[in-house]
Amino acid sequence: GAKTNKNVSSKDYYAYRLMIRRGLDNVILRCRELCQQFMVGMYAKIESERLRYLRYNQQKLRAEEYIHLRDAINNNADVAEIGNHVILPSSYVGSPRHMQEYIQDALTFVREYGRPSLFITFTCN
């Protein structure tokens, strides 16, 4: 048969715990400020787990192939000065590579449609 994953990620577990279900009362959601504090704590936990994964799985992410580290080694830089770099991929929201992708996407629109003539923002309360 099909192999099932017996491990549940923190993200999946907390999504399950915070789900609104018909006919069932979710005590966590009724606690207002405590619920907000719980959600912030769980978000911090999930983010630190994601960062820990990225830190300890640099080989899987092929981070050694990134050019900056290779250039430093080729230029005979002192290994102690290089430090322990952790490369954040573009899939990590907020990383420099992620922002660079957004910039490239925006520049693609400018190249395709020309420079914008108006910059309009909306704020709703």
XYZ file of C-alpha atoms in Angstrom:
125
model
C 0.000 0.000 0.000
C 0.849 3.652 0.087
C 3.387 4.797 2.651
C 1.974 7.381 5.046
C 3.941 9.915 7.045
C 3.567 9.241 10.772
C 5.187 12.547 11.727
C 3.131 15.705 12.011
C 4.786 19.093 11.621
C 4.164 21.853 14.144
C 2.495 23.900 11.426
C 0.023 21.117 10.639
C -0.650 20.404 14.312
C -1.416 24.022 15.209
C -3.504 24.473 12.065
C -5.532 21.476 13.227
C -5.838 22.868 16.789
C -7.004 26.292 15.593
C -9.490 24.971 13.030
C -13.084 26.105 13.519
C -15.393 23.080 13.460
C -19.168 22.963 13.458
C -20.628 21.470 16.599
C -17.343 21.552 18.538
C -16.262 24.307 20.894
C -12.625 25.410 20.562
C -11.520 26.708 23.961
C -8.348 28.257 22.552
C -10.297 30.547 20.228
C -12.560 31.775 23.050
C -9.668 33.035 25.187
C -9.104 36.276 23.246
C -5.761 37.784 24.378
C -4.479 34.388 25.499
C -5.357 33.025 22.052
C -3.371 35.826 20.415
C -0.387 35.160 22.662
C -0.660 31.445 21.872
C -0.710 32.140 18.124
C 2.304 34.450 18.278
C 4.238 31.867 20.297
C 3.376 29.107 17.874
C 4.311 31.273 14.893
C 7.702 31.941 16.497
C 8.137 28.207 17.109
C 7.291 27.309 13.510
C 9.648 29.983 12.141
C 12.520 28.840 14.344
C 11.929 25.242 13.203
C 12.062 26.362 9.576
C 15.284 28.295 10.203
C 16.796 25.339 12.074
C 15.948 23.088 9.125
C 17.612 25.504 6.710
C 20.692 25.766 8.924
C 21.265 22.031 9.292
C 20.312 21.042 5.746
C 22.584 23.320 3.756
C 24.009 20.265 1.946
C 20.542 19.330 0.669
C 19.988 22.931 -0.424
C 23.367 22.844 -2.217
C 24.383 26.057 -0.480
C 28.066 25.319 -1.093
C 27.490 26.121 -4.746
C 26.604 29.748 -4.037
C 29.156 32.046 -5.533
C 30.019 34.333 -2.573
C 31.406 31.596 -0.393
C 33.264 30.043 -3.313
C 34.817 33.419 -4.215
C 36.011 33.964 -0.647
C 37.720 30.586 -0.626
C 39.261 31.130 -4.080
C 40.654 34.524 -3.019
C 42.579 32.851 -0.182
C 40.452 34.463 2.503
C 41.155 33.386 6.053
C 38.771 30.548 6.888
C 38.194 32.006 10.371
C 36.991 35.259 8.800
C 34.487 33.501 6.563
C 32.423 32.272 9.496
C 29.474 29.954 9.349
C 27.196 31.288 6.631
C 23.652 30.032 6.351
C 22.159 30.588 2.922
C 18.436 31.336 2.989
C 16.748 30.171 -0.223
C 14.190 32.226 -2.095
C 11.453 29.968 -0.728
C 12.014 31.508 2.737
C 9.739 34.563 2.841
C 11.682 37.714 3.698
C 15.107 36.393 2.710
C 17.293 38.510 0.414
C 16.826 35.984 -2.393
C 13.044 36.115 -1.942
C 13.079 39.920 -2.158
C 15.337 39.727 -5.214
C 12.736 37.518 -6.924
C 10.055 40.134 -6.203
C 12.269 42.853 -7.661
C 12.886 40.780 -10.784
C 9.146 40.174 -11.157
C 8.436 43.906 -10.836
C 11.112 44.750 -13.387
C 9.582 42.217 -15.762
C 6.276 44.115 -15.593
C 8.081 47.402 -16.228
C 9.886 45.910 -19.232
C 6.649 44.429 -20.599
C 4.235 47.331 -19.968
C 6.485 50.354 -19.464
C 7.001 52.587 -16.458
C 3.930 53.291 -14.322
C 2.405 56.743 -14.668
C 0.504 56.644 -11.353
C 1.206 55.032 -8.002
C -2.095 54.614 -6.158
C -2.534 53.001 -2.758
C -5.710 52.176 -0.865
C -6.094 51.983 2.885
C -9.206 50.441 4.392
C -10.275 50.384 8.025
